[in-house]
Amino acid sequence: MADLVIARNPDPGSSLGFLVWIPLGDGLLFRTSDTWPRTKALYCHPADLEEWPAGDAVEIVERVALRSCARRGAAIDVVLDRARENRSQIVYTRGRGRDMVFWQSPRTRKQARPQVRTPTARPAALDGTGTDEIEIVVDAHERYPYRFASQQARTVRRALPAGDYGVVLGESLAASVERKSLPDLISSVANGRLRFALGELSALPRAAVVVEDRWSQVFAQRHVRPAQVADSLAELQVRWPDVPIVFAETRPLAEEWTFRYLAAALAWAHDEHAIGARLPGATTELVATTAPEASTAEVRAWARAAGIDVPDRGRLRPEIWARFREATQTG
C-alpha cells in the first residue's frame, strides 16, 4: 500500500498552506490548511496533480504508510498505519450551491454533527396567544437566511432596524436576533461592528446574538489572538447584559434556538400588550421601537394594485414610498 504524503504549498499567498496527496486511482491532490483534522473538518480544494512541486522544490511535512484507502460512495476512507490519528475521511458534498470537499476525522465528525434531533412540537410559549404559527421578519439584507421550514412559522422579507430576524406586535418590533457565523463574529469584534450592533439591539425590548459554532472554537483561531477575542466578548456582555451572545454549536441548532427565542418573545409581548390594555397608565416595554418597513417587493405589488406604474426591478421613487406610507397609515 502506498503512502499519504503531505507537503508545504509552495504558493506563499495561499491561505491553504499544505498539499495532501492521496494514492487513489491516478492520485488525488488537495490544498488544505492543516496536516490533520484535529479540531474541525478541514476544507480541501481539489488541485491538479501538476501543482505538486517538482524535484528538490518539494518540502515534505509528513509521509505516512496507509493500511487502506478506498472510496465508499461520496467519501474516501483513509486509514493510516499508525496508532493515533489514523482514521479519517475525504467527503465530497455540496454547500451554498457549489461542490465542496472536507477532510474529517471521527472526532471532528462527531463535533460537526451532534447526535440530536431538533423538536418539531409547537412551542409552549404560543399557548394562549391565539396563533398557531408566528410570522418571522427576515432582514432584507440577510444572505442565506433561515427558512424555519420544519417549524410553525412563516417568513417575510423586510428591512429591520437591528438584527437579522424579528417578530412584530402591532407597530412594535418586539424582539430581534442577530445571526453570526464564527468568522463573522470574530471579524465584527475586531473591526468594532459588533459593538455598534449590540448598541442598536439593546434599544429593542428583547434581543440576542446567536453564533453558529461552539465557544471552544474561539480558542482554535490562528489568525487572531483567542484571548483578545474572548476578552472583547466578555467586555461587550458586561456593557450590554440585556443582549446575550449564545453559542449554538451548529447552524441548524442556531436556527432552532432563534425560532424558540422569537416565539417566547412574541408570547411575552402579547402579555405586555394585555397588561397595557387592562391597566391604563401601566408601564410597558413595547414602546419607542419602530416596526420593520415593508420590502420593495411589497410596495411594488401595492403600487401596481393601485394602478401606479413602477419598474420591474431596481429602486422605487421616493414619492412611491411616500404614497405607500400615507395609504397604509390611513387605510
Coordinates of C-alpha atoms in Angstrom, one line a residue:
M1 CA 0.0 0.0 0.0
A2 CA 1.3 3.5 -0.9
D3 CA 1.8 6.4 1.4
L4 CA -0.3 9.5 2.2
V5 CA 2.0 12.5 1.6
I6 CA 1.7 16.0 3.0
A7 CA 3.9 18.8 1.6
R8 CA 4.0 22.5 2.1
N9 CA 2.1 24.6 -0.5
P10 CA 4.8 26.5 -2.4
D11 CA 2.4 29.3 -3.0
P12 CA 3.1 31.9 -0.2
G13 CA -0.1 33.8 -1.0
S14 CA -2.4 30.9 -0.3
S15 CA -4.3 30.5 2.9
L16 CA -4.2 26.8 2.4
G17 CA -0.7 26.1 3.4
F18 CA -0.4 22.3 2.7
L19 CA -0.8 19.9 -0.2
V20 CA -2.2 16.5 0.6
W21 CA -1.6 13.6 -1.9
I22 CA -3.8 10.6 -1.7
P23 CA -2.9 7.5 -3.7
L24 CA -6.3 6.6 -5.1
G25 CA -6.6 5.8 -8.8
D26 CA -4.1 8.1 -10.6
G27 CA -3.8 10.1 -7.4
L28 CA -5.8 12.9 -5.8
L29 CA -4.2 16.2 -4.7
F30 CA -5.8 18.8 -2.4
R31 CA -4.8 22.1 -0.9
T32 CA -5.8 22.4 2.7
S33 CA -5.0 24.4 5.9
D34 CA -3.5 21.7 8.2
T35 CA -1.9 18.3 8.4
W36 CA -4.8 16.6 10.2
P37 CA -8.4 17.4 11.0
R38 CA -7.9 17.6 14.8
T39 CA -10.3 20.3 16.0
K40 CA -12.5 20.8 13.0
A41 CA -13.1 19.4 9.5
L42 CA -10.7 20.9 7.0
Y43 CA -11.8 22.4 3.8
C44 CA -9.9 20.8 0.8
H45 CA -9.6 22.5 -2.5
P46 CA -9.0 20.0 -5.4
A47 CA -5.8 20.7 -7.2
D48 CA -4.2 19.5 -10.4
L49 CA -1.5 16.9 -10.0
E50 CA 0.8 19.3 -11.8
E51 CA 0.7 21.5 -8.7
W52 CA 2.9 19.1 -6.8
P53 CA 6.3 20.7 -6.6
A54 CA 9.0 19.0 -8.7
G55 CA 12.3 17.6 -7.5
D56 CA 14.0 19.4 -4.7
A57 CA 11.4 22.1 -4.6
V58 CA 9.0 19.9 -2.6
E59 CA 9.1 20.2 1.2
I60 CA 7.7 17.0 2.7
V61 CA 6.0 17.6 6.0
E62 CA 4.7 14.1 6.6
R63 CA 4.7 10.8 4.9
V64 CA 2.7 8.0 6.4
A65 CA 2.1 4.5 5.2
L66 CA -1.5 3.5 4.6
R67 CA -3.4 0.5 5.8
S68 CA -6.3 1.1 3.4
C69 CA -7.6 3.8 1.1
A70 CA -11.0 3.1 -0.5
R71 CA -13.9 5.1 -1.9
R72 CA -17.3 4.4 -0.4
G73 CA -20.0 6.5 -2.1
A74 CA -19.3 10.2 -1.7
A75 CA -16.5 9.5 0.8
I76 CA -13.0 8.2 0.7
D77 CA -12.0 6.2 3.8
V78 CA -8.3 6.7 4.7
V79 CA -6.7 4.5 7.4
L80 CA -3.1 5.3 8.3
D81 CA -0.6 2.8 9.6
R82 CA 0.0 4.4 13.0
A83 CA -1.5 4.1 16.5
R84 CA -3.1 7.6 16.8
E85 CA -4.8 9.9 14.4
N86 CA -5.1 7.1 12.0
R87 CA -8.7 7.2 10.7
S88 CA -10.2 9.9 8.5
Q89 CA -12.5 10.6 5.5
I90 CA -12.4 12.8 2.5
V91 CA -16.0 13.8 2.0
Y92 CA -17.5 15.2 -1.2
T93 CA -20.6 17.3 -0.5
R94 CA -22.4 20.5 -1.6
G95 CA -22.7 23.7 0.3
R96 CA -24.2 27.1 -0.7
G97 CA -24.8 25.9 -4.2
R98 CA -21.4 24.5 -5.0
D99 CA -19.3 21.4 -4.7
M100 CA -17.1 21.2 -1.7
V101 CA -14.6 18.7 -0.2
F102 CA -13.8 18.3 3.5
W103 CA -11.3 16.2 5.4
Q104 CA -12.7 14.9 8.7
S105 CA -11.8 12.6 11.5
P106 CA -14.2 10.6 13.8
R107 CA -13.7 13.3 16.4
T108 CA -14.5 16.3 14.2
R109 CA -17.4 14.4 12.6
K110 CA -19.0 13.9 16.0
Q111 CA -18.5 17.6 16.8
A112 CA -19.9 18.7 13.5
R113 CA -23.0 16.5 13.7
P114 CA -24.1 16.3 17.3
Q115 CA -26.4 13.3 17.9
V116 CA -29.6 15.3 18.5
R117 CA -32.8 16.0 16.6
T118 CA -34.4 19.3 16.9
P119 CA -38.0 19.2 18.1
T120 CA -40.9 19.9 15.8
A121 CA -43.5 20.4 18.5
R122 CA -45.4 23.7 18.7
P123 CA -43.6 26.0 21.2
A124 CA -45.4 26.1 24.6
A125 CA -44.9 29.9 24.6
L126 CA -47.5 30.2 21.9
D127 CA -50.2 28.8 24.1
G128 CA -52.8 31.5 24.8
T129 CA -51.5 33.8 22.1
G130 CA -54.3 32.9 19.7
T131 CA -52.0 31.9 16.9
D132 CA -50.8 28.5 15.6
E133 CA -47.7 29.9 13.9
I134 CA -45.5 33.0 14.1
E135 CA -44.5 35.4 11.4
I136 CA -40.8 36.0 11.5
V137 CA -39.4 39.0 9.7
V138 CA -36.2 38.3 7.9
D139 CA -34.0 41.4 7.3
A140 CA -33.9 42.2 3.6
H141 CA -30.1 42.2 3.6
E142 CA -29.7 38.8 5.2
R143 CA -27.9 36.4 2.8
Y144 CA -28.7 32.6 3.0
P145 CA -31.4 33.2 5.6
Y146 CA -33.0 30.6 7.9
R147 CA -36.2 29.2 6.5
F148 CA -37.8 27.7 9.6
A149 CA -39.2 25.0 7.3
S150 CA -39.8 22.4 10.0
Q151 CA -41.4 24.8 12.4
Q152 CA -44.7 26.6 12.9
A153 CA -43.5 29.8 11.3
R154 CA -43.8 31.8 8.1
T155 CA -41.3 34.4 7.0
V156 CA -41.4 37.8 5.3
R157 CA -38.5 39.9 4.0
R158 CA -38.3 43.5 5.2
A159 CA -35.7 45.9 6.4
L160 CA -35.1 45.5 10.1
P161 CA -33.7 48.4 12.2
A162 CA -31.5 45.9 14.1
G163 CA -30.8 42.2 13.9
D164 CA -31.5 39.7 11.2
Y165 CA -34.7 38.0 12.4
G166 CA -37.5 39.6 14.3
V167 CA -41.1 39.4 15.5
V168 CA -43.6 42.3 15.4
L169 CA -46.7 43.0 17.5
G170 CA -48.7 45.9 16.3
E171 CA -46.4 48.7 15.5
S172 CA -43.5 47.5 17.7
L173 CA -40.6 45.3 16.9
A174 CA -40.8 43.1 20.0
A175 CA -37.6 41.1 19.6
S176 CA -34.7 40.6 17.2
V177 CA -31.9 38.1 16.8
E178 CA -28.6 38.8 15.1
R179 CA -27.1 35.8 13.4
K180 CA -23.3 35.3 13.3
S181 CA -21.0 32.6 11.9
L182 CA -17.8 32.3 13.9
P183 CA -15.6 34.1 11.2
D184 CA -18.2 36.9 11.0
L185 CA -18.3 37.2 14.8
I186 CA -14.5 37.4 15.1
S187 CA -14.2 40.0 12.3
S188 CA -17.0 42.1 13.7
V189 CA -15.3 42.0 17.1
A190 CA -12.0 43.1 15.6
N191 CA -13.4 46.0 13.5
G192 CA -15.9 47.2 16.1
R193 CA -19.1 46.4 14.1
L194 CA -20.4 44.1 16.9
R195 CA -20.2 46.9 19.4
F196 CA -22.4 49.1 17.3
A197 CA -24.8 46.1 16.6
L198 CA -25.2 45.4 20.3
G199 CA -25.9 49.1 20.9
E200 CA -28.7 49.0 18.3
L201 CA -30.1 45.7 19.6
S202 CA -30.2 47.0 23.2
A203 CA -32.7 49.6 22.2
L204 CA -35.2 46.9 21.5
P205 CA -37.5 45.3 24.1
R206 CA -35.8 41.9 23.6
A207 CA -32.7 41.0 21.6
A208 CA -29.9 38.4 21.3
V209 CA -27.0 37.3 19.2
V210 CA -26.7 33.7 18.2
V211 CA -23.5 32.1 16.9
E212 CA -23.4 29.1 14.6
D213 CA -20.5 27.5 16.4
R214 CA -19.0 26.3 19.7
W215 CA -17.4 28.7 22.2
S216 CA -14.4 26.4 22.2
Q217 CA -13.7 27.3 18.6
V218 CA -12.8 30.8 19.6
F219 CA -9.6 29.4 21.1
A220 CA -8.8 27.4 18.0
Q221 CA -8.2 30.5 15.8
R222 CA -4.8 31.0 14.3
H223 CA -5.1 34.4 12.6
V224 CA -6.2 36.3 15.7
R225 CA -5.3 36.2 19.4
P226 CA -8.0 34.0 21.0
A227 CA -7.6 35.7 24.4
Q228 CA -8.2 39.1 22.9
V229 CA -11.4 37.9 21.2
A230 CA -12.6 36.3 24.5
D231 CA -11.8 39.4 26.4
S232 CA -13.7 41.6 23.9
L233 CA -16.8 39.3 24.0
A234 CA -16.7 39.4 27.8
E235 CA -16.5 43.2 27.9
L236 CA -19.3 43.5 25.4
Q237 CA -21.5 41.3 27.5
V238 CA -20.8 43.3 30.6
R239 CA -21.6 46.5 28.8
W240 CA -24.8 45.2 27.3
P241 CA -26.0 42.4 29.6
D242 CA -29.5 42.6 28.2
V243 CA -28.3 41.3 24.8
P244 CA -27.0 37.7 25.4
I245 CA -24.5 36.1 23.0
V246 CA -25.4 32.5 22.6
F247 CA -23.1 29.9 21.1
A248 CA -25.5 27.3 19.5
E249 CA -22.8 24.9 18.1
T250 CA -24.2 24.4 14.6
R251 CA -26.4 26.3 12.0
P252 CA -29.4 24.0 12.5
L253 CA -29.3 24.4 16.3
A254 CA -28.8 28.2 15.9
E255 CA -31.9 28.2 13.7
E256 CA -33.9 26.2 16.3
W257 CA -32.7 28.5 19.1
T258 CA -33.7 31.6 17.1
F259 CA -37.2 30.2 16.5
R260 CA -37.8 29.3 20.1
Y261 CA -36.4 32.6 21.3
L262 CA -38.6 34.6 19.0
A263 CA -41.7 32.5 19.9
A264 CA -41.1 33.2 23.6
A265 CA -40.5 36.9 22.9
L266 CA -43.8 37.1 21.0
A267 CA -45.7 35.5 23.8
W268 CA -44.1 37.9 26.3
A269 CA -45.1 40.8 24.0
H270 CA -48.7 39.6 24.0
D271 CA -48.7 39.6 27.8
E272 CA -47.2 43.1 27.9
H273 CA -49.8 44.3 25.5
A274 CA -52.6 42.8 27.5
I275 CA -51.3 44.4 30.7
G276 CA -51.2 47.8 29.0
A277 CA -54.8 47.3 27.8
R278 CA -56.1 46.3 31.3
L279 CA -54.2 48.7 33.4
P280 CA -54.3 52.3 32.0
G281 CA -51.1 54.1 32.7
A282 CA -49.1 50.9 33.3
T283 CA -45.5 51.0 32.1
T284 CA -44.8 48.7 29.1
E285 CA -41.6 48.0 27.3
L286 CA -43.4 47.9 23.9
V287 CA -42.8 51.5 23.2
A288 CA -40.4 53.7 21.2
T289 CA -39.5 50.9 18.7
T290 CA -40.1 51.0 15.0
A291 CA -41.7 48.2 13.2
P292 CA -39.8 47.0 10.1
E293 CA -40.6 48.8 6.9
A294 CA -42.2 47.0 4.0
S295 CA -40.0 45.4 1.4
T296 CA -39.6 46.9 -2.1
A297 CA -41.5 43.9 -3.5
E298 CA -44.5 44.6 -1.2
V299 CA -44.5 48.3 -2.2
R300 CA -44.2 47.4 -5.8
A301 CA -47.1 45.0 -5.6
W302 CA -49.2 47.7 -3.7
A303 CA -48.4 50.3 -6.4
R304 CA -49.4 48.0 -9.3
A305 CA -52.7 47.1 -7.5
A306 CA -53.3 50.9 -7.1
G307 CA -52.7 51.4 -10.8
I308 CA -49.3 53.1 -10.4
D309 CA -46.7 52.4 -13.0
V310 CA -43.5 51.1 -11.4
P311 CA -40.4 49.4 -12.9
D312 CA -40.0 45.6 -12.6
R313 CA -36.5 45.9 -11.0
G314 CA -34.4 48.4 -9.1
R315 CA -35.3 51.1 -6.6
L316 CA -38.6 52.9 -6.3
R317 CA -39.0 56.6 -6.5
P318 CA -39.3 58.4 -3.1
E319 CA -42.8 59.6 -4.0
I320 CA -44.0 56.0 -4.4
W321 CA -42.8 55.2 -0.9
A322 CA -44.4 58.3 0.4
R323 CA -47.8 57.4 -1.2
F324 CA -47.5 53.8 0.2
R325 CA -46.8 55.1 3.8
E326 CA -49.7 57.5 3.5
A327 CA -52.1 54.8 2.3
T328 CA -51.1 52.2 4.8
Q329 CA -51.1 54.6 7.8
T330 CA -54.6 56.0 7.0
G331 CA -56.1 52.8 5.5

